[in-house]
């Protein structure tokens, strides 16, 4: 082993650059943040070849004196902090004194600056860490940083860059993230001489988002606002109906600093839990303002990661702030006793009958013949004429009819159409019923045990959820390692539903109680393609009103669509 020695300054800078300068977009982020720290009211960014050939940032900030410029490209030299106390309460974007020297070590950098109130500035030029020249320069007050041939002296790093279009897109993403947090600043991004993004000073958040997000999404964004002592959460969040398949539009800021944090991502997902499918992501821009001493920003050289002193409090705050704006009350929930309207709208609705010698609890289900997948065949008989609307004044609803034996259509007291997915609505009703009955479900033994052959992965999963299944009334035995014998089922499931529910749990890889109950609710709910009477539709609406969550089925699909004049005008292209 060779002896220990201090690395040369040039190598030190290149190692540091490996953490700070990952790609051109990192340079855009660091330089624009420096401009914002300098109090700039206007910032322009110029790119060529995705930023690899050129990244130039021009601002009208405070500027630097010649001596300060020389220090600015020296490692760990900064004007942002001076003591340990400053580090604990840092509020500027930059503070480590690493960005400029790191960039200068892997590029040709020209730094020009003029202090406000002077008519002449200075420049400093560096090539891969070596100073080339310096001198006076005629320029307007502010600072201009020109970075060329980025990473050209490190071919091993250069080959990891993507195409120029990809790199330009990543530069654009960082630029936009900074623009969303600094609404008072005029910012413009150019690529190959063409203006890509222009944000005017003093726009609001939604105005800036409307320039980069789809119009429909921005129109439906909800304002998020929650204050709790020294903590504040604000921003915007999308309606669950506007979810997307990627998580790229979940943006977070802590004290105006753009961050990537698992706690904040988890809190946002928790707010949308039960409102989105497993493969969907919400879209939101969330700002968290907290006392500086409650967060550590000195975690990574790129300053995009933070640590919270009290993660649980931050999680709860963000989750509650977003969650409270997502609730919709499509129905006017009446104050009426549950027995006033039966689940099927009439007293004589058939239920699952009890087994021999046993009394079984009632379950919120409909007629047994609702379980078929398609509408019954009426032969050559002419279709019935539509019945007149039935009004339910105690619920504020008029029932208009059923569309394709799948969707129930109501008119509420505000004159808006409500279209309800009958399977999703009943699934929510049954799910909450099952959840409330946890611990009180009885087993019903089968006269003839049923068998299911398992794959090894299914057997492993079954072992994970075995105790939960037992607590819900499933009586199971495992034979020959791969043969599951079902001897008893919950008293609320028929034999066919019980086996289907078990298979669904294994197929969907249910690992918690909610996943198990979702499978049970799905198998026992009224199916799409089943006809319903007017009384049954109103009965289902009443039961849905009593649910804690009436807007989304347990899988996260929307139950109800609210259509008013504006929505219909858009559909008919009247606006």
CSV table of C-alpha atoms in Angstrom, one decimal, residues 193-527:
chain,number,residue,atom,x,y,z
A,193,UNK,CA,-30.9,30.8,-30.0
A,194,UNK,CA,-34.6,30.1,-29.6
A,195,UNK,CA,-36.7,31.2,-26.5
A,196,UNK,CA,-38.1,28.0,-24.9
A,197,UNK,CA,-39.6,29.5,-21.7
A,198,UNK,CA,-40.3,33.0,-20.6
A,199,UNK,CA,-41.7,33.8,-17.1
A,200,UNK,CA,-42.6,37.4,-16.4
A,201,UNK,CA,-42.0,38.9,-13.0
A,202,UNK,CA,-44.8,38.8,-10.4
A,203,UNK,CA,-46.9,36.1,-12.1
A,204,UNK,CA,-48.7,33.8,-9.7
A,205,UNK,CA,-48.0,30.0,-9.4
A,206,UNK,CA,-50.9,28.9,-11.6
A,207,UNK,CA,-50.0,31.4,-14.3
A,208,UNK,CA,-46.5,30.0,-14.5
A,209,UNK,CA,-47.7,26.4,-14.4
A,210,UNK,CA,-50.1,27.2,-17.3
A,211,UNK,CA,-47.0,27.8,-19.5
A,212,UNK,CA,-45.6,24.3,-18.9
A,213,UNK,CA,-48.5,22.0,-17.8
A,214,UNK,CA,-51.6,21.0,-19.8
A,215,UNK,CA,-54.5,23.5,-19.9
A,216,UNK,CA,-57.1,21.1,-18.5
A,217,UNK,CA,-54.8,20.1,-15.6
A,218,UNK,CA,-54.1,23.7,-14.6
A,219,UNK,CA,-57.8,24.6,-14.8
A,220,UNK,CA,-58.6,22.0,-12.2
A,221,UNK,CA,-55.7,22.6,-9.8
A,222,UNK,CA,-56.8,23.1,-6.2
A,223,UNK,CA,-55.2,25.5,-3.9
A,224,UNK,CA,-53.4,24.0,-0.9
A,225,UNK,CA,-53.1,26.0,2.3
A,226,UNK,CA,-52.5,25.0,5.9
A,227,UNK,CA,-50.8,27.0,8.7
A,228,UNK,CA,-49.8,25.5,12.0
A,229,UNK,CA,-47.7,27.7,14.2
A,230,UNK,CA,-44.3,28.3,12.6
A,231,UNK,CA,-45.1,25.7,9.9
A,232,UNK,CA,-46.9,26.4,6.7
A,233,UNK,CA,-47.9,24.3,3.7
A,234,UNK,CA,-49.1,25.9,0.5
A,235,UNK,CA,-49.2,25.3,-3.2
A,236,UNK,CA,-51.5,23.5,-5.7
A,237,UNK,CA,-52.6,19.9,-6.2
A,238,UNK,CA,-54.4,18.2,-9.1
A,239,UNK,CA,-57.8,16.5,-8.9
A,240,UNK,CA,-57.4,12.7,-8.7
A,241,UNK,CA,-59.2,12.4,-12.1
A,242,UNK,CA,-56.2,14.1,-13.7
A,243,UNK,CA,-53.6,11.6,-12.4
A,244,UNK,CA,-50.8,10.5,-14.8
A,245,UNK,CA,-48.7,7.4,-15.2
A,246,UNK,CA,-45.4,9.1,-14.2
A,247,UNK,CA,-44.4,10.9,-11.0
A,248,UNK,CA,-42.5,13.7,-12.7
A,249,UNK,CA,-45.0,16.4,-11.7
A,250,UNK,CA,-44.6,16.0,-8.0
A,251,UNK,CA,-42.6,19.0,-7.1
A,252,UNK,CA,-41.5,19.9,-3.5
A,253,UNK,CA,-39.9,23.0,-2.0
A,254,UNK,CA,-38.6,23.5,1.5
A,255,UNK,CA,-38.1,27.2,2.4
A,256,UNK,CA,-38.2,27.8,-1.4
A,257,UNK,CA,-35.5,25.3,-2.1
A,258,UNK,CA,-36.3,22.6,-4.6
A,259,UNK,CA,-35.8,19.2,-3.0
A,260,UNK,CA,-36.3,15.5,-3.5
A,261,UNK,CA,-37.5,13.9,-0.3
A,262,UNK,CA,-39.1,10.5,0.4
A,263,UNK,CA,-41.0,11.9,3.4
A,264,UNK,CA,-42.7,14.5,1.3
A,265,UNK,CA,-43.4,12.1,-1.5
A,266,UNK,CA,-44.9,9.6,0.9
A,267,UNK,CA,-47.1,12.3,2.5
A,268,UNK,CA,-48.5,13.4,-0.8
A,269,UNK,CA,-49.2,9.8,-1.8
A,270,UNK,CA,-50.9,9.3,1.5
A,271,UNK,CA,-53.2,12.2,0.8
A,272,UNK,CA,-54.3,10.6,-2.4
A,273,UNK,CA,-54.5,7.1,-1.0
A,274,UNK,CA,-57.7,5.4,-2.1
A,275,UNK,CA,-58.2,8.0,-4.8
A,276,UNK,CA,-55.7,6.7,-7.4
A,277,UNK,CA,-54.9,3.4,-9.0
A,278,UNK,CA,-51.7,1.8,-7.9
A,279,UNK,CA,-50.0,2.8,-11.2
A,280,UNK,CA,-51.1,6.4,-11.1
A,281,UNK,CA,-49.4,9.5,-9.6
A,282,UNK,CA,-50.7,12.8,-8.5
A,283,UNK,CA,-49.5,16.1,-9.8
A,284,UNK,CA,-48.7,18.8,-7.3
A,285,UNK,CA,-46.4,21.7,-6.4
A,286,UNK,CA,-46.0,21.8,-2.6
A,287,UNK,CA,-44.2,24.5,-0.7
A,288,UNK,CA,-43.2,23.8,2.9
A,289,UNK,CA,-42.1,26.7,5.1
A,290,UNK,CA,-40.6,25.8,8.4
A,291,UNK,CA,-38.1,27.3,10.8
A,292,UNK,CA,-34.5,26.9,9.4
A,293,UNK,CA,-33.4,25.0,12.5
A,294,UNK,CA,-36.0,22.3,11.9
A,295,UNK,CA,-34.4,21.2,8.6
A,296,UNK,CA,-30.8,20.2,7.7
A,297,UNK,CA,-30.0,21.3,4.1
A,298,UNK,CA,-26.3,20.4,4.4
A,299,UNK,CA,-26.9,16.8,3.4
A,300,UNK,CA,-25.5,16.6,-0.2
A,301,UNK,CA,-23.3,18.8,-2.3
A,302,UNK,CA,-26.1,19.3,-4.8
A,303,UNK,CA,-28.3,20.6,-1.9
A,304,UNK,CA,-31.3,18.8,-3.3
A,305,UNK,CA,-31.8,16.6,-0.3
A,306,UNK,CA,-32.8,17.6,3.2
A,307,UNK,CA,-33.4,16.0,6.6
A,308,UNK,CA,-36.2,17.0,9.0
A,309,UNK,CA,-35.9,17.1,12.7
A,310,UNK,CA,-39.4,15.8,13.1
A,311,UNK,CA,-40.3,13.8,10.0
A,312,UNK,CA,-43.6,12.5,11.4
A,313,UNK,CA,-44.9,16.1,12.0
A,314,UNK,CA,-43.9,17.1,8.5
A,315,UNK,CA,-45.5,14.0,7.0
A,316,UNK,CA,-48.8,14.7,8.9
A,317,UNK,CA,-48.8,18.4,8.0
A,318,UNK,CA,-48.4,17.8,4.2
A,319,UNK,CA,-50.8,14.9,4.1
A,320,UNK,CA,-53.5,16.8,5.9
A,321,UNK,CA,-53.0,20.0,3.9
A,322,UNK,CA,-53.5,18.2,0.6
A,323,UNK,CA,-56.1,15.7,1.8
A,324,UNK,CA,-58.5,18.3,3.0
A,325,UNK,CA,-58.8,19.9,-0.5
A,326,UNK,CA,-59.4,16.6,-2.3
A,327,UNK,CA,-62.7,15.8,-0.7
A,328,UNK,CA,-65.8,16.4,-2.8
A,329,UNK,CA,-69.4,16.3,-1.7
A,330,UNK,CA,-71.2,15.3,-4.9
A,331,UNK,CA,-74.3,14.4,-2.8
A,332,UNK,CA,-76.1,16.4,-0.2
A,333,UNK,CA,-75.8,14.0,2.8
A,334,UNK,CA,-79.2,14.0,4.5
A,335,UNK,CA,-79.9,13.5,8.2
A,336,UNK,CA,-82.1,10.5,8.0
A,337,UNK,CA,-82.2,7.1,9.8
A,338,UNK,CA,-80.6,4.2,8.0
A,339,UNK,CA,-83.7,2.2,8.1
A,340,UNK,CA,-85.7,4.8,6.1
A,341,UNK,CA,-84.3,3.6,2.8
A,342,UNK,CA,-83.2,0.0,2.5
A,343,UNK,CA,-80.0,-0.8,0.7
A,344,UNK,CA,-82.1,-2.1,-2.3
A,345,UNK,CA,-84.8,0.5,-1.7
A,346,UNK,CA,-87.4,-1.9,-0.5
A,347,UNK,CA,-88.0,-4.1,2.5
A,348,UNK,CA,-88.4,-7.4,0.6
A,349,UNK,CA,-85.0,-7.3,-1.2
A,350,UNK,CA,-83.7,-10.9,-1.1
A,351,UNK,CA,-80.5,-11.4,1.0
A,352,UNK,CA,-78.0,-14.2,1.3
A,353,UNK,CA,-79.9,-16.8,3.3
A,354,UNK,CA,-78.4,-18.2,6.5
A,355,UNK,CA,-76.9,-21.7,6.5
A,356,UNK,CA,-78.6,-24.6,8.3
A,357,UNK,CA,-79.0,-23.8,11.9
A,358,UNK,CA,-77.3,-20.4,11.8
A,359,UNK,CA,-78.2,-16.7,11.8
A,360,UNK,CA,-76.2,-14.6,9.4
A,361,UNK,CA,-75.9,-10.8,9.6
A,362,UNK,CA,-77.3,-8.7,6.8
A,363,UNK,CA,-74.8,-7.4,4.3
A,364,UNK,CA,-75.3,-4.4,1.9
A,365,UNK,CA,-75.8,-6.4,-1.2
A,366,UNK,CA,-78.5,-6.6,-3.9
A,367,UNK,CA,-80.5,-9.3,-5.5
A,368,UNK,CA,-78.7,-12.5,-6.4
A,369,UNK,CA,-79.5,-12.0,-10.1
A,370,UNK,CA,-77.5,-8.7,-10.1
A,371,UNK,CA,-74.4,-10.8,-10.1
A,372,UNK,CA,-74.5,-11.6,-13.9
A,373,UNK,CA,-72.0,-9.8,-16.1
A,374,UNK,CA,-74.4,-8.8,-18.9
A,375,UNK,CA,-78.0,-7.5,-19.1
A,376,UNK,CA,-80.7,-10.2,-19.3
A,377,UNK,CA,-82.0,-11.2,-22.6
A,378,UNK,CA,-85.6,-10.1,-23.2
A,379,UNK,CA,-86.0,-11.9,-26.5
A,380,UNK,CA,-88.1,-10.1,-29.1
A,381,UNK,CA,-90.1,-8.1,-26.6
A,382,UNK,CA,-89.9,-4.3,-27.4
A,383,UNK,CA,-87.9,-2.3,-24.9
A,384,UNK,CA,-89.8,-0.5,-22.2
A,385,UNK,CA,-90.4,3.2,-22.4
A,386,UNK,CA,-88.2,5.3,-20.1
A,387,UNK,CA,-89.8,5.8,-16.8
A,388,UNK,CA,-90.3,9.4,-15.6
A,389,UNK,CA,-87.7,10.7,-13.2
A,390,UNK,CA,-88.1,9.7,-9.6
A,391,UNK,CA,-87.3,12.4,-7.1
A,392,UNK,CA,-85.9,11.7,-3.6
A,393,UNK,CA,-86.3,15.1,-1.8
A,394,UNK,CA,-84.7,13.8,1.4
A,395,UNK,CA,-81.5,13.1,-0.5
A,396,UNK,CA,-81.6,16.1,-2.9
A,397,UNK,CA,-81.5,13.8,-5.9
A,398,UNK,CA,-83.7,12.9,-8.9
A,399,UNK,CA,-82.9,9.6,-10.5
A,400,UNK,CA,-82.9,9.9,-14.3
A,401,UNK,CA,-82.0,6.4,-15.3
A,402,UNK,CA,-79.3,3.8,-16.1
A,403,UNK,CA,-76.8,4.0,-19.0
A,404,UNK,CA,-75.7,0.7,-20.5
A,405,UNK,CA,-76.5,-1.1,-17.3
A,406,UNK,CA,-73.3,0.4,-15.8
A,407,UNK,CA,-73.9,4.0,-14.8
A,408,UNK,CA,-76.6,5.6,-12.7
A,409,UNK,CA,-77.6,9.1,-13.7
A,410,UNK,CA,-78.9,11.6,-11.1
A,411,UNK,CA,-79.8,15.2,-11.0
A,412,UNK,CA,-78.9,17.0,-7.8
A,413,UNK,CA,-80.6,20.0,-6.2
A,414,UNK,CA,-78.1,22.3,-7.9
A,415,UNK,CA,-79.1,21.2,-11.3
A,416,UNK,CA,-75.9,19.3,-12.0
A,417,UNK,CA,-75.7,15.8,-13.5
A,418,UNK,CA,-74.1,13.1,-11.3
A,419,UNK,CA,-73.0,9.9,-13.2
A,420,UNK,CA,-72.3,7.1,-10.8
A,421,UNK,CA,-70.4,3.9,-11.5
A,422,UNK,CA,-72.7,1.3,-9.9
A,423,UNK,CA,-70.0,-1.3,-9.4
A,424,UNK,CA,-67.5,1.2,-7.9
A,425,UNK,CA,-70.2,2.7,-5.6
A,426,UNK,CA,-71.3,-0.7,-4.3
A,427,UNK,CA,-67.7,-1.8,-3.9
A,428,UNK,CA,-67.1,1.2,-1.7
A,429,UNK,CA,-70.2,0.4,0.4
A,430,UNK,CA,-69.3,-3.2,0.9
A,431,UNK,CA,-65.6,-2.4,1.6
A,432,UNK,CA,-66.5,0.0,4.4
A,433,UNK,CA,-69.1,-2.5,5.7
A,434,UNK,CA,-66.4,-5.2,5.9
A,435,UNK,CA,-63.9,-2.9,7.5
A,436,UNK,CA,-66.3,-2.0,10.2
A,437,UNK,CA,-67.0,-5.7,10.8
A,438,UNK,CA,-63.4,-6.7,11.3
A,439,UNK,CA,-63.1,-9.0,14.3
A,440,UNK,CA,-66.8,-9.9,14.2
A,441,UNK,CA,-67.0,-12.0,11.0
A,442,UNK,CA,-68.1,-15.6,11.6
A,443,UNK,CA,-66.9,-18.7,9.7
A,444,UNK,CA,-69.3,-20.8,7.7
A,445,UNK,CA,-68.0,-24.3,7.2
A,446,UNK,CA,-68.3,-25.9,3.8
A,447,UNK,CA,-70.0,-29.3,3.4
A,448,UNK,CA,-67.3,-30.2,0.9
A,449,UNK,CA,-63.8,-28.5,1.2
A,450,UNK,CA,-62.6,-26.8,-2.0
A,451,UNK,CA,-59.0,-26.9,-3.3
A,452,UNK,CA,-56.7,-24.4,-4.9
A,453,UNK,CA,-53.3,-25.3,-6.4
A,454,UNK,CA,-50.6,-22.7,-5.6
A,455,UNK,CA,-47.4,-21.6,-7.2
A,456,UNK,CA,-44.4,-21.1,-4.9
A,457,UNK,CA,-44.8,-17.3,-5.0
A,458,UNK,CA,-48.5,-17.7,-4.1
A,459,UNK,CA,-47.7,-20.0,-1.3
A,460,UNK,CA,-45.2,-17.5,0.1
A,461,UNK,CA,-47.7,-14.7,-0.1
A,462,UNK,CA,-50.4,-16.8,1.5
A,463,UNK,CA,-48.1,-17.4,4.5
A,464,UNK,CA,-47.7,-13.7,4.9
A,465,UNK,CA,-51.4,-13.0,5.1
A,466,UNK,CA,-52.5,-16.3,6.8
A,467,UNK,CA,-53.3,-14.8,10.2
A,468,UNK,CA,-55.3,-12.0,8.6
A,469,UNK,CA,-57.4,-14.4,6.6
A,470,UNK,CA,-58.1,-16.5,9.7
A,471,UNK,CA,-59.2,-13.4,11.6
A,472,UNK,CA,-61.7,-12.7,8.7
A,473,UNK,CA,-63.3,-16.2,8.9
A,474,UNK,CA,-61.3,-18.1,6.3
A,475,UNK,CA,-60.6,-21.7,7.5
A,476,UNK,CA,-57.7,-23.0,5.5
A,477,UNK,CA,-55.3,-25.9,5.5
A,478,UNK,CA,-52.2,-26.4,3.4
A,479,UNK,CA,-51.4,-29.9,2.0
A,480,UNK,CA,-48.5,-31.1,0.1
A,481,UNK,CA,-46.9,-27.7,0.2
A,482,UNK,CA,-48.8,-26.5,-2.9
A,483,UNK,CA,-52.4,-27.5,-2.3
A,484,UNK,CA,-54.6,-25.1,-0.4
A,485,UNK,CA,-57.8,-26.7,1.1
A,486,UNK,CA,-60.6,-24.2,1.9
A,487,UNK,CA,-62.8,-25.7,4.6
A,488,UNK,CA,-64.6,-22.5,5.7
A,489,UNK,CA,-65.4,-19.0,4.5
A,490,UNK,CA,-66.6,-15.8,6.0
A,491,UNK,CA,-70.3,-15.9,6.6
A,492,UNK,CA,-70.7,-12.9,4.2
A,493,UNK,CA,-69.3,-14.8,1.2
A,494,UNK,CA,-70.8,-17.5,-1.0
A,495,UNK,CA,-68.6,-20.4,-1.9
A,496,UNK,CA,-67.9,-19.0,-5.4
A,497,UNK,CA,-67.2,-15.5,-4.1
A,498,UNK,CA,-64.9,-16.9,-1.4
A,499,UNK,CA,-62.7,-18.8,-3.9
A,500,UNK,CA,-62.7,-15.9,-6.4
A,501,UNK,CA,-61.7,-13.5,-3.6
A,502,UNK,CA,-58.8,-15.8,-2.5
A,503,UNK,CA,-57.6,-16.0,-6.1
A,504,UNK,CA,-57.9,-12.3,-6.5
A,505,UNK,CA,-55.8,-11.7,-3.3
A,506,UNK,CA,-53.1,-13.9,-4.7
A,507,UNK,CA,-53.1,-12.4,-8.2
A,508,UNK,CA,-53.1,-8.8,-6.9
A,509,UNK,CA,-50.5,-9.7,-4.2
A,510,UNK,CA,-52.5,-8.3,-1.3
A,511,UNK,CA,-50.2,-8.0,1.6
A,512,UNK,CA,-52.3,-6.0,4.1
A,513,UNK,CA,-55.8,-6.0,5.5
A,514,UNK,CA,-57.1,-3.3,3.1
A,515,UNK,CA,-55.9,-5.4,0.1
A,516,UNK,CA,-57.7,-8.4,1.4
A,517,UNK,CA,-60.9,-6.5,2.0
A,518,UNK,CA,-60.7,-4.9,-1.4
A,519,UNK,CA,-60.6,-8.3,-3.0
A,520,UNK,CA,-63.6,-9.5,-0.9
A,521,UNK,CA,-65.6,-6.3,-1.7
A,522,UNK,CA,-64.9,-6.6,-5.4
A,523,UNK,CA,-66.2,-10.1,-5.6
A,524,UNK,CA,-69.4,-9.5,-3.7
A,525,UNK,CA,-70.4,-6.2,-5.3
A,526,UNK,CA,-73.0,-5.7,-8.1
A,527,UNK,CA,-71.3,-6.2,-11.4
